[in-house]
């Protein structure tokens, strides 16, 4: 029985390899994990060109988050084979010639089926930045010092440029997933703690010039020098509906907004921003937390985790995890479907966690979520989480 299963899997893998070679491959999905309790629900695989080389880009779809990893083709195919042999029951391969499905049953039987193709054209490989850049060589990048006068990325600004690109890619994907928002003619964004405005300018440029929306973007920032600089650049590059206002996030009277951003706003400023976003019923709340002092100080003890908390750096990491878990749960409790993921590789910045909440109208299990928060706080002797108090 096992032999037969391996044979069919081998046959399936050959079909996959041939489709990649012939450039007829569209995508592959592996689903139905044999271990129902596993967090890993699906693997979504596409082709991508990275640094000029073909790769397979894997999205590991977990219960609460997506993790993307890229592999060279041979390694990627090996990984797909391993996953069919040991993890997933179902494979759905889409090529421009045919769709091929493989189903493996509990008793070891398997079924290979080919049907008419869903897609008749191979996709342009999305990561091929040279073909399909979401961040152009726009003037605002020159004014902000990311690019030099001739449009080349300044040596010291490589990481910043990557961060901007990645951020815009995420915004693009989140908007496309939120159909009703994506269809809107005009999109309103508020960026809390906008700093020098790299990402504020980038989202305006993307909405206005790539998606051709009537974008209205406001940056809120406490530093006068940043406000003056950003408003001056916005004027210079003729970004008419981009403006920067001076203020503390906690005092800011947030008007109706579609997208609320809080990127690297310090400590509880992130909570202030999330709170404002929830109250304004923002459709998307996107934050990338920075330091986590409030919970670090509030942690008293933990029967289970005391040995961890005795190490300063581990206590700090633990505080980050607790702070952001409670933030994510509070977003869920307030009607947001929430994801937590790393948005850029740690080689470019350590501040790379992103929490995204998408507002929905479905049922919310508030009581059970709040219970989870209470339990977590009790475990660590935490009296209050700043955002919880605000809400
Ligand atoms: C680390 S910078 C991040 C800037 C920008 N969002 C980014 O990711 O590139 C944080 C900015 O938030 C501002 N900030 C911190 N707390 C704030 C508050 N409570 N209200 C308004 N701005 C705040 C700081 O002045 C600083 O410019």
Short mmCIF file of C-alpha atoms and ligand atoms in Angstrom, two decimals:
data_model
loop_
_atom_site.label_atom_id
_atom_site.label_comp_id
_atom_site.label_asym_id
_atom_site.label_seq_id
_atom_site.Cartn_x
_atom_site.Cartn_y
_atom_site.Cartn_z
CA UNK A 1 0.00 0.00 0.00
CA UNK A 2 2.80 2.37 0.99
CA UNK A 3 4.61 1.61 -2.27
CA UNK A 4 1.55 2.50 -4.28
CA UNK A 5 1.15 5.75 -2.38
CA UNK A 6 4.75 6.77 -3.00
CA UNK A 7 4.36 5.90 -6.69
CA UNK A 8 1.37 8.17 -7.08
CA UNK A 9 3.07 10.93 -5.14
CA UNK A 10 6.14 10.52 -7.38
CA UNK A 11 3.91 10.72 -10.44
CA UNK A 12 2.33 13.87 -9.04
CA UNK A 13 5.73 15.41 -8.29
CA UNK A 14 6.89 14.63 -11.85
CA UNK A 15 3.82 16.44 -13.22
CA UNK A 16 4.64 19.37 -10.95
CA UNK A 17 8.32 19.50 -12.02
CA UNK A 18 7.37 19.29 -15.70
CA UNK A 19 4.88 22.12 -15.37
CA UNK A 20 7.51 24.34 -13.72
CA UNK A 21 10.00 23.51 -16.46
CA UNK A 22 7.47 24.16 -19.22
CA UNK A 23 6.38 27.39 -17.52
CA UNK A 24 2.79 26.17 -17.35
CA UNK A 25 2.76 26.07 -13.53
CA UNK A 26 0.24 28.42 -11.93
CA UNK A 27 0.04 27.33 -8.30
CA UNK A 28 -0.20 24.41 -5.92
CA UNK A 29 -2.18 24.07 -2.72
CA UNK A 30 -1.68 21.36 -0.11
CA UNK A 31 -4.52 20.99 2.35
CA UNK A 32 -6.25 18.72 4.90
CA UNK A 33 -3.53 18.19 7.46
CA UNK A 34 -3.41 14.60 8.73
CA UNK A 35 -3.00 15.98 12.23
CA UNK A 36 -6.26 17.83 12.80
CA UNK A 37 -4.90 19.55 15.91
CA UNK A 38 -1.95 21.05 14.02
CA UNK A 39 -1.85 24.83 13.62
CA UNK A 40 -0.74 24.41 10.01
CA UNK A 41 -3.85 24.34 7.84
CA UNK A 42 -2.59 24.79 4.28
CA UNK A 43 0.44 25.36 2.11
CA UNK A 44 -0.02 27.76 -0.80
CA UNK A 45 2.79 27.61 -3.34
CA UNK A 46 3.53 29.96 -6.23
CA UNK A 47 6.53 30.67 -8.34
CA UNK A 48 8.55 33.81 -7.68
CA UNK A 49 11.69 35.35 -9.12
CA UNK A 50 14.06 36.47 -6.41
CA UNK A 51 17.33 38.16 -7.28
CA UNK A 52 16.78 36.99 -10.84
CA UNK A 53 16.44 33.30 -9.89
CA UNK A 54 13.26 31.20 -9.97
CA UNK A 55 12.01 30.16 -6.54
CA UNK A 56 8.95 28.55 -5.04
CA UNK A 57 7.28 30.87 -2.58
CA UNK A 58 5.47 28.97 0.19
CA UNK A 59 2.77 30.55 2.33
CA UNK A 60 2.39 28.42 5.47
CA UNK A 61 -1.24 29.15 6.38
CA UNK A 62 -1.55 28.63 10.10
CA UNK A 63 -4.69 28.94 12.17
CA UNK A 64 -3.96 32.56 13.09
CA UNK A 65 -1.19 33.75 10.82
CA UNK A 66 0.56 33.29 7.49
CA UNK A 67 4.30 32.75 7.22
CA UNK A 68 6.00 33.11 3.83
CA UNK A 69 9.22 31.28 3.00
CA UNK A 70 10.98 31.08 -0.34
CA UNK A 71 12.97 28.11 -1.61
CA UNK A 72 14.99 27.40 -4.71
CA UNK A 73 12.99 25.16 -7.06
CA UNK A 74 14.69 21.81 -6.29
CA UNK A 75 14.49 22.34 -2.52
CA UNK A 76 10.87 23.53 -2.86
CA UNK A 77 9.85 20.43 -4.81
CA UNK A 78 11.53 18.20 -2.20
CA UNK A 79 9.58 19.97 0.50
CA UNK A 80 6.29 19.49 -1.37
CA UNK A 81 7.03 15.77 -1.69
CA UNK A 82 7.79 15.46 2.01
CA UNK A 83 4.60 17.28 2.87
CA UNK A 84 2.50 14.97 0.70
CA UNK A 85 4.17 11.92 2.21
CA UNK A 86 3.76 12.96 5.80
CA UNK A 87 1.51 15.95 6.37
CA UNK A 88 -1.25 16.72 3.89
CA UNK A 89 -3.98 14.53 2.37
CA UNK A 90 -4.83 16.75 -0.60
CA UNK A 91 -2.82 18.40 -3.37
CA UNK A 92 -4.36 20.73 -5.96
CA UNK A 93 -2.00 21.62 -8.77
CA UNK A 94 -3.08 24.25 -11.29
CA UNK A 95 -1.27 24.44 -14.60
CA UNK A 96 -2.29 26.22 -17.78
CA UNK A 97 -2.79 22.82 -19.45
CA UNK A 98 -4.74 20.98 -16.75
CA UNK A 99 -5.67 20.95 -13.10
CA UNK A 100 -4.26 17.92 -11.27
CA UNK A 101 -5.56 16.78 -7.91
CA UNK A 102 -4.14 14.13 -5.63
CA UNK A 103 -6.16 12.79 -2.72
CA UNK A 104 -4.67 10.43 -0.17
CA UNK A 105 -7.13 8.57 2.05
CA UNK A 106 -6.72 7.43 5.66
CA UNK A 107 -6.43 3.80 4.50
CA UNK A 108 -3.53 4.68 2.21
CA UNK A 109 -5.53 4.68 -1.03
CA UNK A 110 -5.05 7.64 -3.31
CA UNK A 111 -6.74 9.17 -6.24
CA UNK A 112 -5.15 11.18 -9.04
CA UNK A 113 -7.48 13.25 -11.21
CA UNK A 114 -6.91 15.66 -14.07
CA UNK A 115 -9.51 18.15 -15.20
CA UNK A 116 -9.75 21.12 -17.58
CA UNK A 117 -7.57 24.06 -16.53
CA UNK A 118 -8.99 26.86 -14.40
CA UNK A 119 -6.24 29.20 -15.63
CA UNK A 120 -5.14 29.45 -19.21
CA UNK A 121 -2.23 31.83 -18.73
CA UNK A 122 0.75 31.49 -16.40
CA UNK A 123 0.97 34.36 -13.92
CA UNK A 124 3.68 36.99 -14.13
CA UNK A 125 5.88 36.11 -11.18
CA UNK A 126 4.85 38.56 -8.52
CA UNK A 127 8.18 38.99 -6.83
CA UNK A 128 9.95 40.05 -9.94
CA UNK A 129 10.46 43.55 -8.62
CA UNK A 130 12.10 44.78 -11.76
CA UNK A 131 8.89 44.01 -13.69
CA UNK A 132 6.29 44.94 -11.15
CA UNK A 133 7.40 47.47 -8.59
CA UNK A 134 4.76 48.82 -6.24
CA UNK A 135 7.10 51.54 -5.00
CA UNK A 136 8.29 53.63 -7.90
CA UNK A 137 11.35 55.86 -7.97
CA UNK A 138 9.14 58.66 -6.88
CA UNK A 139 10.39 62.15 -5.99
CA UNK A 140 9.29 61.87 -2.38
CA UNK A 141 11.95 59.18 -1.88
CA UNK A 142 14.58 61.62 -3.12
CA UNK A 143 13.29 64.38 -0.85
CA UNK A 144 13.36 62.03 2.13
CA UNK A 145 16.93 61.02 1.28
CA UNK A 146 16.14 57.37 0.49
CA UNK A 147 17.20 57.79 -3.14
CA UNK A 148 20.00 59.96 -4.44
CA UNK A 149 19.43 62.57 -7.15
CA UNK A 150 19.83 60.02 -9.93
CA UNK A 151 17.25 57.69 -8.36
CA UNK A 152 19.62 55.13 -6.83
CA UNK A 153 18.98 53.85 -3.32
CA UNK A 154 21.46 55.60 -0.99
CA UNK A 155 23.91 53.16 0.57
CA UNK A 156 22.74 53.72 4.13
CA UNK A 157 19.07 53.59 3.15
CA UNK A 158 18.88 50.07 1.70
CA UNK A 159 17.05 48.64 4.70
CA UNK A 160 14.64 51.58 4.80
CA UNK A 161 13.86 51.13 1.10
CA UNK A 162 13.20 47.40 1.65
CA UNK A 163 10.97 48.21 4.59
CA UNK A 164 8.96 50.67 2.48
CA UNK A 165 8.62 48.15 -0.37
CA UNK A 166 7.53 45.37 1.97
CA UNK A 167 5.08 47.66 3.73
CA UNK A 168 3.44 48.66 0.45
CA UNK A 169 3.27 45.02 -0.66
CA UNK A 170 1.41 44.20 2.56
CA UNK A 171 -0.97 47.13 2.15
CA UNK A 172 -1.64 46.04 -1.44
CA UNK A 173 -2.42 42.49 -0.39
CA UNK A 174 -4.59 43.53 2.58
CA UNK A 175 -6.64 45.90 0.44
CA UNK A 176 -7.12 43.30 -2.28
CA UNK A 177 -8.40 40.84 0.33
CA UNK A 178 -10.83 43.45 1.65
CA UNK A 179 -13.02 43.61 -1.44
CA UNK A 180 -15.43 46.32 -0.33
CA UNK A 181 -12.61 48.64 0.71
CA UNK A 182 -10.62 47.86 -2.43
CA UNK A 183 -13.61 48.89 -4.56
CA UNK A 184 -13.96 52.27 -2.85
CA UNK A 185 -13.06 55.26 -5.00
CA UNK A 186 -11.55 57.11 -2.10
CA UNK A 187 -9.59 55.72 0.83
CA UNK A 188 -8.81 57.59 4.00
CA UNK A 189 -5.73 56.72 6.05
CA UNK A 190 -4.49 58.04 9.36
CA UNK A 191 -0.91 57.29 10.34
CA UNK A 192 -0.35 57.70 14.08
CA UNK A 193 3.22 58.57 15.04
CA UNK A 194 4.25 59.24 11.46
CA UNK A 195 7.83 60.35 12.29
CA UNK A 196 9.73 61.34 9.15
CA UNK A 197 6.80 60.04 7.12
CA UNK A 198 8.53 57.38 5.00
CA UNK A 199 5.55 55.05 5.19
CA UNK A 200 2.96 57.84 5.19
CA UNK A 201 4.31 59.17 1.88
CA UNK A 202 4.61 55.63 0.55
CA UNK A 203 0.98 54.70 1.23
CA UNK A 204 -0.24 57.99 -0.28
CA UNK A 205 1.89 57.47 -3.39
CA UNK A 206 0.66 53.88 -3.70
CA UNK A 207 -3.04 54.68 -3.27
CA UNK A 208 -2.96 57.75 -5.49
CA UNK A 209 -0.48 56.79 -8.19
CA UNK A 210 -0.64 52.99 -8.37
CA UNK A 211 -4.24 52.26 -7.40
CA UNK A 212 -5.47 55.62 -8.72
CA UNK A 213 -7.69 56.24 -5.70
CA UNK A 214 -8.72 59.57 -4.29
CA UNK A 215 -6.45 59.10 -1.30
CA UNK A 216 -6.61 61.24 1.78
CA UNK A 217 -3.76 60.57 4.18
CA UNK A 218 -3.02 62.29 7.49
CA UNK A 219 0.10 61.80 9.57
CA UNK A 220 -0.14 62.56 13.27
CA UNK A 221 3.13 63.31 15.03
CA UNK A 222 4.23 65.03 18.19
CA UNK A 223 7.52 66.46 16.86
CA UNK A 224 7.32 69.95 15.32
CA UNK A 225 10.41 69.47 13.15
CA UNK A 226 8.96 66.32 11.56
CA UNK A 227 5.61 67.99 10.91
CA UNK A 228 7.26 70.99 9.26
CA UNK A 229 9.59 68.84 7.13
CA UNK A 230 6.87 66.43 6.00
CA UNK A 231 4.36 69.15 5.12
CA UNK A 232 7.05 70.97 3.17
CA UNK A 233 7.95 67.83 1.19
CA UNK A 234 4.28 66.96 0.59
CA UNK A 235 3.84 70.40 -0.96
CA UNK A 236 7.01 70.16 -2.99
CA UNK A 237 6.11 66.80 -4.55
CA UNK A 238 2.53 67.93 -5.03
CA UNK A 239 0.86 65.30 -2.81
CA UNK A 240 -2.25 67.44 -2.37
CA UNK A 241 -4.23 65.29 0.04
CA UNK A 242 -1.36 64.30 2.25
CA UNK A 243 -0.94 66.38 5.38
CA UNK A 244 0.76 66.14 8.74
CA UNK A 245 -0.75 67.39 11.97
CA UNK A 246 0.94 67.99 15.27
CA UNK A 247 -0.53 66.18 18.24
CA UNK A 248 -0.40 63.41 20.77
CA UNK A 249 -2.13 60.26 19.59
CA UNK A 250 -4.10 60.03 22.82
CA UNK A 251 -5.53 63.55 22.32
CA UNK A 252 -6.12 63.27 18.60
CA UNK A 253 -9.73 63.57 17.54
CA UNK A 254 -9.73 60.85 14.91
CA UNK A 255 -12.28 61.47 12.15
CA UNK A 256 -13.84 58.52 10.26
CA UNK A 257 -10.95 56.64 8.71
CA UNK A 258 -10.68 53.51 6.59
CA UNK A 259 -7.14 52.51 7.51
CA UNK A 260 -5.44 53.23 10.81
CA UNK A 261 -1.67 52.85 10.88
CA UNK A 262 0.61 52.87 13.90
CA UNK A 263 4.07 51.87 12.82
CA UNK A 264 6.71 51.73 15.49
CA UNK A 265 4.84 54.15 17.73
CA UNK A 266 6.54 53.87 21.10
CA UNK A 267 5.23 51.65 23.90
CA UNK A 268 1.62 52.52 24.83
CA UNK A 269 1.31 55.02 21.94
CA UNK A 270 0.49 51.88 19.92
CA UNK A 271 -2.36 51.14 22.33
CA UNK A 272 -3.63 54.73 22.06
CA UNK A 273 -3.66 54.35 18.28
CA UNK A 274 -5.42 50.96 18.32
CA UNK A 275 -8.00 52.38 20.73
CA UNK A 276 -8.67 55.35 18.44
CA UNK A 277 -8.94 53.02 15.45
CA UNK A 278 -11.45 50.74 17.16
CA UNK A 279 -13.55 53.71 18.30
CA UNK A 280 -13.51 55.21 14.79
CA UNK A 281 -14.52 51.79 13.39
CA UNK A 282 -11.53 51.76 11.04
CA UNK A 283 -11.88 48.93 8.52
CA UNK A 284 -8.22 48.05 8.80
CA UNK A 285 -5.95 48.57 11.78
CA UNK A 286 -2.30 47.94 11.03
CA UNK A 287 0.34 48.32 13.69
CA UNK A 288 3.92 47.38 14.13
CA UNK A 289 4.67 47.67 17.84
CA UNK A 290 7.89 49.17 19.08
CA UNK A 291 9.00 48.96 22.72
CA UNK A 292 6.91 47.16 25.34
CA UNK A 293 7.73 48.88 28.62
CA UNK A 294 4.29 48.90 30.21
CA UNK A 295 3.89 45.13 30.46
CA UNK A 296 7.56 44.56 31.18
CA UNK A 297 7.16 46.58 34.38
CA UNK A 298 3.78 45.04 35.16
CA UNK A 299 4.91 41.40 35.06
CA UNK A 300 5.13 40.21 38.65
CA UNK A 301 5.79 36.53 38.57
CA UNK A 302 4.75 33.35 36.86
CA UNK A 303 4.71 29.92 38.41
CA UNK A 304 5.51 28.33 35.07
CA UNK A 305 7.70 31.02 33.52
CA UNK A 306 9.74 32.26 36.47
CA UNK A 307 12.93 30.61 35.18
CA UNK A 308 12.45 32.49 31.89
CA UNK A 309 11.73 35.80 33.60
CA UNK A 310 14.98 35.62 35.53
CA UNK A 311 16.88 36.39 32.32
CA UNK A 312 16.53 40.09 31.41
CA UNK A 313 16.42 39.65 27.65
CA UNK A 314 13.99 36.75 27.86
CA UNK A 315 11.76 38.75 30.18
CA UNK A 316 11.78 41.50 27.57
CA UNK A 317 10.80 39.08 24.81
CA UNK A 318 8.14 37.57 27.04
CA UNK A 319 6.76 41.06 27.72
CA UNK A 320 6.58 41.70 23.97
CA UNK A 321 4.73 38.45 23.40
CA UNK A 322 2.22 39.08 26.18
CA UNK A 323 1.65 42.72 25.19
CA UNK A 324 1.01 41.89 21.56
CA UNK A 325 -1.03 38.77 22.27
CA UNK A 326 -3.38 40.82 24.44
CA UNK A 327 -3.53 43.53 21.76
CA UNK A 328 -4.47 40.92 19.16
CA UNK A 329 -7.08 39.39 21.45
CA UNK A 330 -8.58 42.79 22.28
CA UNK A 331 -8.88 43.54 18.58
CA UNK A 332 -10.67 40.20 18.14
CA UNK A 333 -12.95 41.00 21.08
CA UNK A 334 -13.85 44.27 19.37
CA UNK A 335 -14.90 42.79 16.05
CA UNK A 336 -11.60 42.50 14.19
CA UNK A 337 -10.25 39.39 12.51
CA UNK A 338 -6.64 39.57 13.56
CA UNK A 339 -3.34 38.32 12.21
CA UNK A 340 0.13 38.60 13.68
CA UNK A 341 3.18 38.08 11.46
CA UNK A 342 6.74 39.17 10.74
CA UNK A 343 6.59 41.71 7.97
CA UNK A 344 10.24 41.94 7.03
CA UNK A 345 13.25 39.77 7.63
CA UNK A 346 15.12 40.41 10.91
CA UNK A 347 18.24 41.11 8.87
CA UNK A 348 16.69 44.48 7.90
CA UNK A 349 15.13 45.48 11.23
CA UNK A 350 14.41 43.95 14.61
CA UNK A 351 11.11 45.82 14.78
CA UNK A 352 9.35 43.56 12.38
CA UNK A 353 6.18 42.29 14.01
CA UNK A 354 2.92 43.35 12.49
CA UNK A 355 -0.56 43.11 13.96
CA UNK A 356 -3.38 43.52 11.46
CA UNK A 357 -7.05 43.72 12.37
CA UNK A 358 -9.77 43.60 9.70
CA UNK A 359 -13.15 44.78 10.90
CA UNK A 360 -15.99 42.31 10.34
CA UNK A 361 -19.68 42.14 11.09
CA UNK A 362 -19.68 38.50 12.23
CA UNK A 363 -20.33 37.13 15.69
CA UNK A 364 -17.68 37.85 18.31
CA UNK A 365 -17.04 35.51 21.22
CA UNK A 366 -16.24 38.40 23.53
CA UNK A 367 -16.64 36.53 26.81
CA UNK A 368 -14.33 33.68 25.92
CA UNK A 369 -11.70 36.08 24.52
CA UNK A 370 -11.76 38.23 27.64
CA UNK A 371 -11.43 35.09 29.74
CA UNK A 372 -8.27 34.17 27.83
CA UNK A 373 -6.85 37.63 28.54
CA UNK A 374 -7.66 37.34 32.24
CA UNK A 375 -5.97 33.96 32.43
CA UNK A 376 -2.86 35.27 30.72
CA UNK A 377 -2.68 38.31 33.00
CA UNK A 378 -3.18 36.13 36.08
CA UNK A 379 -0.39 33.78 35.02
CA UNK A 380 2.05 36.71 34.98
CA UNK A 381 0.59 38.71 37.87
CA UNK A 382 -0.28 41.58 35.52
CA UNK A 383 -2.86 43.96 36.92
CA UNK A 384 -3.63 45.91 33.80
CA UNK A 385 -2.90 46.05 30.11
CA UNK A 386 -2.98 49.67 28.95
CA UNK A 387 -5.20 49.04 25.91
CA UNK A 388 -7.66 47.01 27.95
CA UNK A 389 -8.00 49.92 30.36
CA UNK A 390 -8.66 52.34 27.49
CA UNK A 391 -11.33 50.12 26.05
C1 LIG B 1 10.03 55.16 15.80
S1 LIG B 1 9.23 56.48 15.06
C2 LIG B 1 8.34 55.71 13.75
C3 LIG B 1 7.98 56.60 12.63
C4 LIG B 1 7.19 55.96 11.51
N1 LIG B 1 5.87 55.55 11.91
C5 LIG B 1 7.95 54.78 10.89
O1 LIG B 1 7.59 53.64 11.18
O2 LIG B 1 8.88 55.03 10.13
C6 LIG B 1 7.96 56.85 16.22
C7 LIG B 1 7.38 58.22 16.04
O3 LIG B 1 6.20 58.31 16.85
C8 LIG B 1 6.20 59.57 17.49
N2 LIG B 1 5.39 59.41 18.70
C9 LIG B 1 5.68 58.63 19.77
N3 LIG B 1 4.71 58.70 20.67
C10 LIG B 1 3.77 59.55 20.17
C11 LIG B 1 2.52 60.02 20.65
N4 LIG B 1 2.04 59.61 21.81
N5 LIG B 1 1.83 60.86 19.88
C12 LIG B 1 2.31 61.27 18.66
N6 LIG B 1 3.49 60.85 18.16
C13 LIG B 1 4.21 59.99 18.91
C14 LIG B 1 7.65 59.89 17.74
O4 LIG B 1 7.89 61.28 17.87
C15 LIG B 1 8.33 59.30 16.52
O5 LIG B 1 8.47 60.26 15.50
#
